[in-house]
Tab-separated table of C-alpha atoms and ligand atoms in Angstrom:
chain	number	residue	atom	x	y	z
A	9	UNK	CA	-89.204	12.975	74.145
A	10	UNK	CA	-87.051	10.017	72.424
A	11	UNK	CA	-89.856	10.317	69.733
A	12	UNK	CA	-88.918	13.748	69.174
A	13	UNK	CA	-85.925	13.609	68.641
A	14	UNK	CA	-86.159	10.977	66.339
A	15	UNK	CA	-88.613	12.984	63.972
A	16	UNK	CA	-86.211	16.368	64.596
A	17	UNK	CA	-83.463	14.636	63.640
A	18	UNK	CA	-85.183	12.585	60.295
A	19	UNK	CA	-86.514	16.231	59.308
A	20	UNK	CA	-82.995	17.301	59.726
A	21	UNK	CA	-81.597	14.748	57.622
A	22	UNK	CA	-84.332	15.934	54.992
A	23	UNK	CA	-83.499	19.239	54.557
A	24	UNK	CA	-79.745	18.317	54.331
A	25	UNK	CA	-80.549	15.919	51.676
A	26	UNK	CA	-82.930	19.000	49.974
A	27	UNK	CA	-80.096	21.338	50.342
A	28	UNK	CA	-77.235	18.916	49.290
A	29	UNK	CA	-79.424	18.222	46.188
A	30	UNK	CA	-79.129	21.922	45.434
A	31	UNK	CA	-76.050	23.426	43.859
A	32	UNK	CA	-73.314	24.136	46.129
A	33	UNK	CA	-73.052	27.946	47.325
A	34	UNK	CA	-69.827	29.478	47.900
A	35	UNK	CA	-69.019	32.780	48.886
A	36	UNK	CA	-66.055	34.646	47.745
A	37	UNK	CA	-64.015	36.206	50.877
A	38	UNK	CA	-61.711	39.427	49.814
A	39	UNK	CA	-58.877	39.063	52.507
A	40	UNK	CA	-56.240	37.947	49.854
A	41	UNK	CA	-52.379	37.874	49.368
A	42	UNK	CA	-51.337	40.486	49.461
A	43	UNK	CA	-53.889	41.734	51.629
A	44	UNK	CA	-55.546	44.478	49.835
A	45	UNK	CA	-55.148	48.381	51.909
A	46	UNK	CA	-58.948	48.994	52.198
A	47	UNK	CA	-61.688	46.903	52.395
A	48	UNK	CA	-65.257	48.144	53.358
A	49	UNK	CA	-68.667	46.779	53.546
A	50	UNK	CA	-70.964	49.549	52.106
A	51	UNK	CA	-74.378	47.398	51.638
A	52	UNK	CA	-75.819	44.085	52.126
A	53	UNK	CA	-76.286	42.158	48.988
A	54	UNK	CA	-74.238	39.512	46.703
A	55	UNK	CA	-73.467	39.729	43.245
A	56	UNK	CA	-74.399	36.034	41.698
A	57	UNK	CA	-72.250	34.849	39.460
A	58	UNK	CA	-73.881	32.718	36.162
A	59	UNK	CA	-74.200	31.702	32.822
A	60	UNK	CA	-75.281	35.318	31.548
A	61	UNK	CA	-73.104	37.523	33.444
A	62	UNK	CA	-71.339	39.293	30.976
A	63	UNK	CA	-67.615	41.287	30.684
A	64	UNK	CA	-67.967	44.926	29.264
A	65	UNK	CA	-64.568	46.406	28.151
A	66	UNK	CA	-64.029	50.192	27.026
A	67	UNK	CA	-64.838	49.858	23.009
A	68	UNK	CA	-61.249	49.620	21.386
A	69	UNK	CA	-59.067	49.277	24.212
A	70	UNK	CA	-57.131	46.604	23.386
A	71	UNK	CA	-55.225	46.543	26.839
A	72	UNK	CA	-58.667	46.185	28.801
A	73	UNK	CA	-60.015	43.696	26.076
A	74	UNK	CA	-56.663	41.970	26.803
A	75	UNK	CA	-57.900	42.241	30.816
A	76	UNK	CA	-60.922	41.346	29.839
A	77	UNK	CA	-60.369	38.201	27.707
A	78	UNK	CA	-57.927	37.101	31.206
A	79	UNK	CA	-60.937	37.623	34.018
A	80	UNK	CA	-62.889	34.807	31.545
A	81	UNK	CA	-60.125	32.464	31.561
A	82	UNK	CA	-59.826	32.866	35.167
A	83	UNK	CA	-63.610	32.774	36.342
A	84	UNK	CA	-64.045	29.647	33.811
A	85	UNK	CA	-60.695	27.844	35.670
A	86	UNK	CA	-62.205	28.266	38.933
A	87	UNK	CA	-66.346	28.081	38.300
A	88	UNK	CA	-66.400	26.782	34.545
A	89	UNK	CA	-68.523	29.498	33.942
A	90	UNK	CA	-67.441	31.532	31.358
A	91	UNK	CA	-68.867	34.727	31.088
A	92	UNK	CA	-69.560	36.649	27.696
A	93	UNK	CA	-67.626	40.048	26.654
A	94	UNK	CA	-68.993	43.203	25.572
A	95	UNK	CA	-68.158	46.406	25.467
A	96	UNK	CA	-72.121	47.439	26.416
A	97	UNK	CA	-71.810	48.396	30.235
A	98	UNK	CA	-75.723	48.977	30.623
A	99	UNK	CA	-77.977	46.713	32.266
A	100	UNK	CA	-77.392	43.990	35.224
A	101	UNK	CA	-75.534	41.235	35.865
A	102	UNK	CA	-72.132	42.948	34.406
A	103	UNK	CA	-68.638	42.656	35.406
A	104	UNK	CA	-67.299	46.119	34.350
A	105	UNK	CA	-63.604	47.104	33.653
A	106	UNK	CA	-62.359	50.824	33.133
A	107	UNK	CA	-59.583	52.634	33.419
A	108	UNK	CA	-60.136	56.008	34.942
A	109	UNK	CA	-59.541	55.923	38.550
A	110	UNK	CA	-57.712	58.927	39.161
A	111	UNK	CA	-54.388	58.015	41.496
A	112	UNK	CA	-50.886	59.113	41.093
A	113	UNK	CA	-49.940	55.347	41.577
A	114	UNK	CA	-50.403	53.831	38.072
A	115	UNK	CA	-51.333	50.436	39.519
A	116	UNK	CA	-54.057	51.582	41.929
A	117	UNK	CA	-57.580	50.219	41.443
A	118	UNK	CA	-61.052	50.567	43.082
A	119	UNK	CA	-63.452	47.041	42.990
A	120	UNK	CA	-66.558	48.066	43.585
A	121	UNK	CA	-69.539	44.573	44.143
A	122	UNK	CA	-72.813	45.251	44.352
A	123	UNK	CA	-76.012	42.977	44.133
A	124	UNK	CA	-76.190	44.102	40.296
A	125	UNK	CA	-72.835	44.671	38.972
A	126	UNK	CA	-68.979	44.525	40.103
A	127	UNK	CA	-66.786	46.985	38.596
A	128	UNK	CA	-62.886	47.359	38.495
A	129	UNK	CA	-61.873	50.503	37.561
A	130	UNK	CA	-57.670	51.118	37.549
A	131	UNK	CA	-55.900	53.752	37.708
A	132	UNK	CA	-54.200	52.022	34.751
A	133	UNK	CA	-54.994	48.499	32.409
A	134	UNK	CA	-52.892	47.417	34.812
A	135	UNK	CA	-54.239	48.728	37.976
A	136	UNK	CA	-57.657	46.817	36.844
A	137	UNK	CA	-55.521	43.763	36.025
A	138	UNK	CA	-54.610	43.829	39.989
A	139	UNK	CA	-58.538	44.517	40.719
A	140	UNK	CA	-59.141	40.997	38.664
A	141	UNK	CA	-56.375	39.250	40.556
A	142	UNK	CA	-58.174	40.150	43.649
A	143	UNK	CA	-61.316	39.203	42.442
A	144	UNK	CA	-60.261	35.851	41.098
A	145	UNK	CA	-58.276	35.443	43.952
A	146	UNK	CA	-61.190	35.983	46.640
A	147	UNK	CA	-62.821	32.436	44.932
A	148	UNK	CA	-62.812	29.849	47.346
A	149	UNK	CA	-60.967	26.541	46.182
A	150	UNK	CA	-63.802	24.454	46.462
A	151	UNK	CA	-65.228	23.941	42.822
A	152	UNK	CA	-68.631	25.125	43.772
A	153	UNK	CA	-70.389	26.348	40.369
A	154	UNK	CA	-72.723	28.832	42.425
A	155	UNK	CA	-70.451	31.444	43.522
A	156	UNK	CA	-71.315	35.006	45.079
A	157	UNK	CA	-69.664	38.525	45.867
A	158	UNK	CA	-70.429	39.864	48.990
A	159	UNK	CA	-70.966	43.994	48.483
A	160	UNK	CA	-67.841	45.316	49.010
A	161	UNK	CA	-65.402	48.443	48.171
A	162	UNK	CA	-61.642	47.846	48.037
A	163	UNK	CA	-59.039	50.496	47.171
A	164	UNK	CA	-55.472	49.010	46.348
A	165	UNK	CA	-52.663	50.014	45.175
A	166	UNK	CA	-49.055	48.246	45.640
A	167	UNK	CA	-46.425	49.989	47.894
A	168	UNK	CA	-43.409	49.454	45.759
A	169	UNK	CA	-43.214	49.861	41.903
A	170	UNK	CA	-40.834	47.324	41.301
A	171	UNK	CA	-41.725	44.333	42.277
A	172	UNK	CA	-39.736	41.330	40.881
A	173	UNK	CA	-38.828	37.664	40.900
A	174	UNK	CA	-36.062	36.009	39.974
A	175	UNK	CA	-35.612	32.418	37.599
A	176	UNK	CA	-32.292	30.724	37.145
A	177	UNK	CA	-32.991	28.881	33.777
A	178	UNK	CA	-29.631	28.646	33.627
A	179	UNK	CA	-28.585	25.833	36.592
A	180	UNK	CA	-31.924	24.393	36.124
A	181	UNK	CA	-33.380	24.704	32.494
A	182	UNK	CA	-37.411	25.057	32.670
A	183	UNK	CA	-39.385	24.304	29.529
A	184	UNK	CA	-41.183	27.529	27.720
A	185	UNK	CA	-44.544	26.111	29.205
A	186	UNK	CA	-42.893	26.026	32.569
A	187	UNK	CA	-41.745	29.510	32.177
A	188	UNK	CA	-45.412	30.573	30.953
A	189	UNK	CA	-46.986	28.880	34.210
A	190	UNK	CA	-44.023	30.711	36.387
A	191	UNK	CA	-45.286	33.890	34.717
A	192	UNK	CA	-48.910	33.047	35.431
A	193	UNK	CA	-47.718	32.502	38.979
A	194	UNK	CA	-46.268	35.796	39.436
A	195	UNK	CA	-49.375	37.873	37.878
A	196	UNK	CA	-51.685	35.530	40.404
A	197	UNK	CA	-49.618	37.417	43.106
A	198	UNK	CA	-49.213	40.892	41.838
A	199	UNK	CA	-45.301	40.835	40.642
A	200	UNK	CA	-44.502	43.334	37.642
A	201	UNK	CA	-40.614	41.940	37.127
A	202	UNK	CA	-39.522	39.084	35.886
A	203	UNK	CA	-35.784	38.586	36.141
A	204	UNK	CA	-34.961	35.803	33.582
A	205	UNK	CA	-31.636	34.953	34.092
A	206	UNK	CA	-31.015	33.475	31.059
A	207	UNK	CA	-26.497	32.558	30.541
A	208	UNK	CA	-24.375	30.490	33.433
A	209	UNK	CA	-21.132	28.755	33.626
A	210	UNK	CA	-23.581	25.465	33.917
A	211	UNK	CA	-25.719	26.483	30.349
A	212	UNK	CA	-26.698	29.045	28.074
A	213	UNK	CA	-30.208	29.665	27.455
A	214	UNK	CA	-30.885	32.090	24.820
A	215	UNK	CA	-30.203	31.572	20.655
A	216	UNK	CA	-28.021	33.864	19.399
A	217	UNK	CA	-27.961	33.934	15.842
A	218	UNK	CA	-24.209	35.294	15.528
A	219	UNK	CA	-23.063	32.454	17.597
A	220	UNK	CA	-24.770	29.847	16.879
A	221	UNK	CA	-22.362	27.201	18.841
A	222	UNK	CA	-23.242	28.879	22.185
A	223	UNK	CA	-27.427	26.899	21.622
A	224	UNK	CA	-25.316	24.028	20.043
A	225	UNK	CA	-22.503	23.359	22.449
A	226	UNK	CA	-23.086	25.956	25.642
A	227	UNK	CA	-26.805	25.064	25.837
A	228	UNK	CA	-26.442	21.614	26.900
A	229	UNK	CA	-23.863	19.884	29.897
A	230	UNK	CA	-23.385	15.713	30.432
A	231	UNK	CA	-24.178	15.768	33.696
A	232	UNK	CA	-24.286	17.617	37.224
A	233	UNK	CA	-23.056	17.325	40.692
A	234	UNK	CA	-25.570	15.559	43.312
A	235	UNK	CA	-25.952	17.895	46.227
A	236	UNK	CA	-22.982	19.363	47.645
A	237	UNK	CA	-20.315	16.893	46.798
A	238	UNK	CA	-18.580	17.616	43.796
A	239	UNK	CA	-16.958	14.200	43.620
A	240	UNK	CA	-20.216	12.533	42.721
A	241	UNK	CA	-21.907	13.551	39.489
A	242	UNK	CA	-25.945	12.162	37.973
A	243	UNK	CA	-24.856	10.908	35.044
A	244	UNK	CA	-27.455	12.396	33.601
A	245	UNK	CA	-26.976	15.527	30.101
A	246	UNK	CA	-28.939	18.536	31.439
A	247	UNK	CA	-30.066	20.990	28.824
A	248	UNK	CA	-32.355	23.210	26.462
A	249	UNK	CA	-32.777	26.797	25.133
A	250	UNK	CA	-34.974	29.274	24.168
A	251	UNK	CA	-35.417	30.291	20.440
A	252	UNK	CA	-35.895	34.313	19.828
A	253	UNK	CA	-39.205	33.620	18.733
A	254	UNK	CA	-40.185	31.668	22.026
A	255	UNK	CA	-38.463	34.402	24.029
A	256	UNK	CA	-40.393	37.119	21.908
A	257	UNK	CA	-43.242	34.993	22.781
A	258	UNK	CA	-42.855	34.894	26.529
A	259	UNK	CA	-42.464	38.758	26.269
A	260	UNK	CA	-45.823	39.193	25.233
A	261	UNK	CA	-47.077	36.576	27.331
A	262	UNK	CA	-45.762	38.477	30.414
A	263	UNK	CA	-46.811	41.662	28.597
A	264	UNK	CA	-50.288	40.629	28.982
A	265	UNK	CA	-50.281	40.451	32.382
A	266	UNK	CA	-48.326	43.295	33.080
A	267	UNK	CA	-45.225	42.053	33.770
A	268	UNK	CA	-42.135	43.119	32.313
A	269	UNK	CA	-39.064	40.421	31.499
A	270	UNK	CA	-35.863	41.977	32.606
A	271	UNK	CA	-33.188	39.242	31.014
A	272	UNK	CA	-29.953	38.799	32.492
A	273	UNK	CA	-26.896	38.384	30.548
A	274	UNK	CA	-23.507	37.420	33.035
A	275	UNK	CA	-20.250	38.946	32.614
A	276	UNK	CA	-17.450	38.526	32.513
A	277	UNK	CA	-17.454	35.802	34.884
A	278	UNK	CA	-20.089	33.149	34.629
A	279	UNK	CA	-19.123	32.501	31.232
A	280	UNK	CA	-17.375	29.362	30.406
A	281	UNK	CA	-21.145	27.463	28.772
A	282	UNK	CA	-20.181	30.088	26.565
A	283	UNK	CA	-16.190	29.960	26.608
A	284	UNK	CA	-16.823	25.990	26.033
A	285	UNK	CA	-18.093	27.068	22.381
A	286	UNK	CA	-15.769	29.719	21.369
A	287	UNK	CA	-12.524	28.980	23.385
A	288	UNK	CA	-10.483	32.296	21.921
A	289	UNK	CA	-12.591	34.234	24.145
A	290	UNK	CA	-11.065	32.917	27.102
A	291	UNK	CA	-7.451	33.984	28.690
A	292	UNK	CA	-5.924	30.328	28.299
A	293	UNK	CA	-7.880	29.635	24.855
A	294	UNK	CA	-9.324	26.258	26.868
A	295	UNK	CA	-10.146	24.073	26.219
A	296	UNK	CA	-13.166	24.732	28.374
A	297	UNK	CA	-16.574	22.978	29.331
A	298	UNK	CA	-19.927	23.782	30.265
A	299	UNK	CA	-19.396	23.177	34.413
A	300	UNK	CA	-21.288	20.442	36.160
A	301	UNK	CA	-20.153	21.832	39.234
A	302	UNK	CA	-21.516	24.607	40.908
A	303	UNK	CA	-19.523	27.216	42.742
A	304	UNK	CA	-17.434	30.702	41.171
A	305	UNK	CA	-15.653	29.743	38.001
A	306	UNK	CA	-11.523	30.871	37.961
A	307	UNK	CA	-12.422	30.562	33.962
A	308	UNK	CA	-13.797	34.115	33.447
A	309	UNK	CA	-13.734	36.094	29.515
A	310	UNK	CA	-10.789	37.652	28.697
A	311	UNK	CA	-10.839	41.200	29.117
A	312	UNK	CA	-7.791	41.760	26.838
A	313	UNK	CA	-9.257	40.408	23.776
A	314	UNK	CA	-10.646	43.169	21.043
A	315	UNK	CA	-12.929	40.069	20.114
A	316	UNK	CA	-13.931	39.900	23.769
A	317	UNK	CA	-16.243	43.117	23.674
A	318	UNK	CA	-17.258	42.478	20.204
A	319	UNK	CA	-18.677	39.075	21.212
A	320	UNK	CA	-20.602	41.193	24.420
A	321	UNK	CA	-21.899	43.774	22.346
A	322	UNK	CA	-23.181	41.583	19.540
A	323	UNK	CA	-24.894	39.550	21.984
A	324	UNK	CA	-26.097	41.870	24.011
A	325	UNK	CA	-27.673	44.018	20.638
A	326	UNK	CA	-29.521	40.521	19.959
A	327	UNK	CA	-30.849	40.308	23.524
A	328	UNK	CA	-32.068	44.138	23.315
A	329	UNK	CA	-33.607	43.622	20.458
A	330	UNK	CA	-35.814	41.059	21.800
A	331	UNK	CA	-36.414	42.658	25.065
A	332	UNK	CA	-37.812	46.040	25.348
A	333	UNK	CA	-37.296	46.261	28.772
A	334	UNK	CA	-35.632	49.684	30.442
A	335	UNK	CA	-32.850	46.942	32.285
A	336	UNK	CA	-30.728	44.783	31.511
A	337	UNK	CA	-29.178	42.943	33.493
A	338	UNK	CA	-25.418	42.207	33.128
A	339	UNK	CA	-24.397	40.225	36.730
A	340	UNK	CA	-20.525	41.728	36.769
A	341	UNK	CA	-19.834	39.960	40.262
A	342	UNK	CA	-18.230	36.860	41.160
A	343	UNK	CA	-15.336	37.492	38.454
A	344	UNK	CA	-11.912	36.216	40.152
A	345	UNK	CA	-9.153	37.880	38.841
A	346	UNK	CA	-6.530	34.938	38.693
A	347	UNK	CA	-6.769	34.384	34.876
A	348	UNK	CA	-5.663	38.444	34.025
A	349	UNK	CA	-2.831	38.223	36.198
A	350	UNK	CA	-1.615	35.680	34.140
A	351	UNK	CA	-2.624	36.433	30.304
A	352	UNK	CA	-0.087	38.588	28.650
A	353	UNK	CA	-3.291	39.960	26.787
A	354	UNK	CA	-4.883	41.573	29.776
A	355	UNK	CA	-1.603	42.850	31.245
A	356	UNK	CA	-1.211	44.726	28.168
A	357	UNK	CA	-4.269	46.210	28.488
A	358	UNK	CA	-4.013	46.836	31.682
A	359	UNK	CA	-0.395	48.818	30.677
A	360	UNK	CA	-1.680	50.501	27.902
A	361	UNK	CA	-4.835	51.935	29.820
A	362	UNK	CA	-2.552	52.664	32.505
A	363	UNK	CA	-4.587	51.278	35.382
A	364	UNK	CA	-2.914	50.740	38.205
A	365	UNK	CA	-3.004	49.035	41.843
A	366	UNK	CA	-3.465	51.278	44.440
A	367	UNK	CA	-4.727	51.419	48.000
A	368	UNK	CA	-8.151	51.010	47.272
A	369	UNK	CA	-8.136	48.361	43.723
A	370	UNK	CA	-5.944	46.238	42.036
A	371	UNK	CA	-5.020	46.780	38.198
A	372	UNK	CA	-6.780	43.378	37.474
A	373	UNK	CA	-9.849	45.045	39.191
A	374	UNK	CA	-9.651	48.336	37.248
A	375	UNK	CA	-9.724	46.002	34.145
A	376	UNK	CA	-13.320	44.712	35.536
A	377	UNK	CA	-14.246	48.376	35.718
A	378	UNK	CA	-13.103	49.346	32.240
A	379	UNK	CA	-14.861	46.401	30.853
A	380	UNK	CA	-18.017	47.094	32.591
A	381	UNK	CA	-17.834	50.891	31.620
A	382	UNK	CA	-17.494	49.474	28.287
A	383	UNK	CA	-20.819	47.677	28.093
A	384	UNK	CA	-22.406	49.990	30.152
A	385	UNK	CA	-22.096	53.041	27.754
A	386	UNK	CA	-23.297	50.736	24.709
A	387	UNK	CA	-26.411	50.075	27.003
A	388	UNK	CA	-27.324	53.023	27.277
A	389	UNK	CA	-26.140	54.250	24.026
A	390	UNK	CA	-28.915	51.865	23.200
A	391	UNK	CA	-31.381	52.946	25.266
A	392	UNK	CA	-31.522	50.701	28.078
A	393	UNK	CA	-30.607	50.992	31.911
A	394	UNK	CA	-27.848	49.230	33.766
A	395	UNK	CA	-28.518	46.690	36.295
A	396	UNK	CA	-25.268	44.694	37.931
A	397	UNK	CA	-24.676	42.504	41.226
A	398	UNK	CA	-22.852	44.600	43.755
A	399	UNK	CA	-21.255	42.018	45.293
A	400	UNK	CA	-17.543	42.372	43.564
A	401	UNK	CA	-17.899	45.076	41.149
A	402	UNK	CA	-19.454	48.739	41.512
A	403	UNK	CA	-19.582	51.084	39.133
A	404	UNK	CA	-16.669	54.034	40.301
B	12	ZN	ZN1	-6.967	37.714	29.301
């Protein structure tokens, strides 16, 4: 008996040692986040993954090729196999993306594995570009080379059509690498926004080429409160912006994966990185700084000033003209009101527009809503939508 076990357990310890000298098997498992809507086991089978599986791509689809070129990067990060593109979809052994699923949701796909080919087929280059993120995604973290697909057939498609994240470059500058690996981040999880809140009392983020003192003075403060007590301070400058071309060039980065960059421009509070450059755009005419404090600013644009709306528009025709996007977004809350009730400039505005305090607003707040009007109508003069915090201001 003792004999027996001795020899079961050294033939044990054999075929462990056989099997460990093989390659490590991993199987991909499907239940990702978020959890695709439908996932069924049709037939038994894996679909191996190796050195001559191949990518086929419709012939001259750039978006697919685009979708295509991705799924490689991804399957070499997590397998180092890099599979081969074509845009042959005969034979075995083939990853296969289309674009034909017929769905009234745009971003719907179908994944179809079998033991011979997978196939992603969206209802959209995008809807396939959620099929890959699912199929990269269902990769165990393990750095095994010898990876299968179960069979399987998934049908996805995402519940809401904007779906969006949020990154405040402007408290906390992040490097345009760090803003390409955010990006990455959000396509690994499905996100079609990003909201790139780009201008803050604390630093402006974006070159402007009419003004160039807001990247050489607003872009950059000395130093920045430690936690929540504002008498304490790092010590430390905080700073950095984004040239157009690197913003052009995160645009098409987040193009590529299906995201579009919806940049956020705040006013007419949140403004004094920017009233710290050109002072005359402020009620008091400064002068200002770029805040190391966090908190709403009493320092807000001056509302009065002719040069005031030129300043918004020119900006804002800069920013449109780097980002396509169908919104814009232009903040409008947190604007205290203290500075027009004191600037003979705004008071005259407010007289000769004849807004007046009632009931429901104050004159200073009618001022907020004919600025906002203001920029609103050159918006969409210009083609783009309207997007504003509702907090303190809402459109009448
Ligand atoms: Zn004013």
């Amino acid at each position: 008996m003792y004999l027996k076990q001795i020899f079961l357990g050294a033939l044990g310890l054999l075929f462990a040692t056989f099997a460990q000298a093989q390659a490590p098997k991993t199987t991909a498992n499907y239940r990702v986040v978020p959890l695709p809507q439908e996932i069924s086991n049709t037939s038994a089978g894996a679909f191996a993954l190796n050195a001559q599986t191949r990518i086929a791509y419709p012939k001259g689809n750039a978006a697919l090729q685009k979708d295509a070129e991705l799924l490689a990067q991804y399957l070499f990060e997590a397998t180092k196999v890099r599979p081969t593109l074509t845009t042959n979809a005969q034979g075995r052994n083939l990853i296969v993306l289309s674009a034909t699923l017929k769905n009234n949701n745009k971003e719907a796909y179908r994944l179809d594995v079998s033991k011979d080919r997978i196939s992603i087929n969206g209802a959209s280059a995008a809807g396939t570009f959620y099929g890959i993120q699912t199929l990269r995604k269902a990769i165990p973290q393990t750095g095994a080379q010898k990876l299968f697909f179960p069979s399987v057939t998934i049908n996805d498609q995402p519940r809401f059509g904007y779906r969006g994240a949020m990154l405040d470059v402007a408290r906390h500058f992040f490097s345009f690498e760090e803003v390409k690996t955010f990006i990455d981040i959000l396509a690994l999880h499905n996100i079609n926004r990003f909201h790139w809140h780009l201008t803050d009392d604390q630093g402006w983020r974006i070159e402007i080429k009419k003004y160039p003192r807001l990247t050489e003075v607003s872009s950059m403060r000395p130093e920045t409160m430690v936690g929540h007590d504002a008498s304490k301070f790092d010590g430390k400058p905080h700073g950095g912006f984004y040239t157009q071309e690197q913003a052009r060039a995160i645009v098409k980065y987040a193009a590529d994966r299906h995201i579009m960059v919806v940049p956020e421009i705040d006013m007419p509070g949140h403004m004094v990185a920017a009233l710290a450059a050109y002072p005359e755009l402020g009620c008091t005419g400064g002068p200002y700084k770029v805040r190391t404090t966090w908190g709403v600013a009493e320092d807000v644009l001056c509302a009065g000033n002719e040069r005031t709306l030129k300043f918004a528009k020119d900006v804002l025709s800069e920013v449109m003209n780097i980002f396509p996007s169908e919104y814009l977004y232009i903040g409008g809350d947190e604007c205290p009101k203290s500075s027009w009730e004191k600037c003979s400039r705004c008071q005259a505005l407010i007289k000769e527009k004849g807004l007046a305090t009632d009931e429901k607003h104050t004159a200073e707040e009618r001022l907020q809503s004919y600025f906002m009007s203001d920029i609103a109508n050159f918006i969409t003069a210009h083609g783009a939508k309207l997007a504003v915090g509702t907090r303190f201001w809402r459109a009448e």
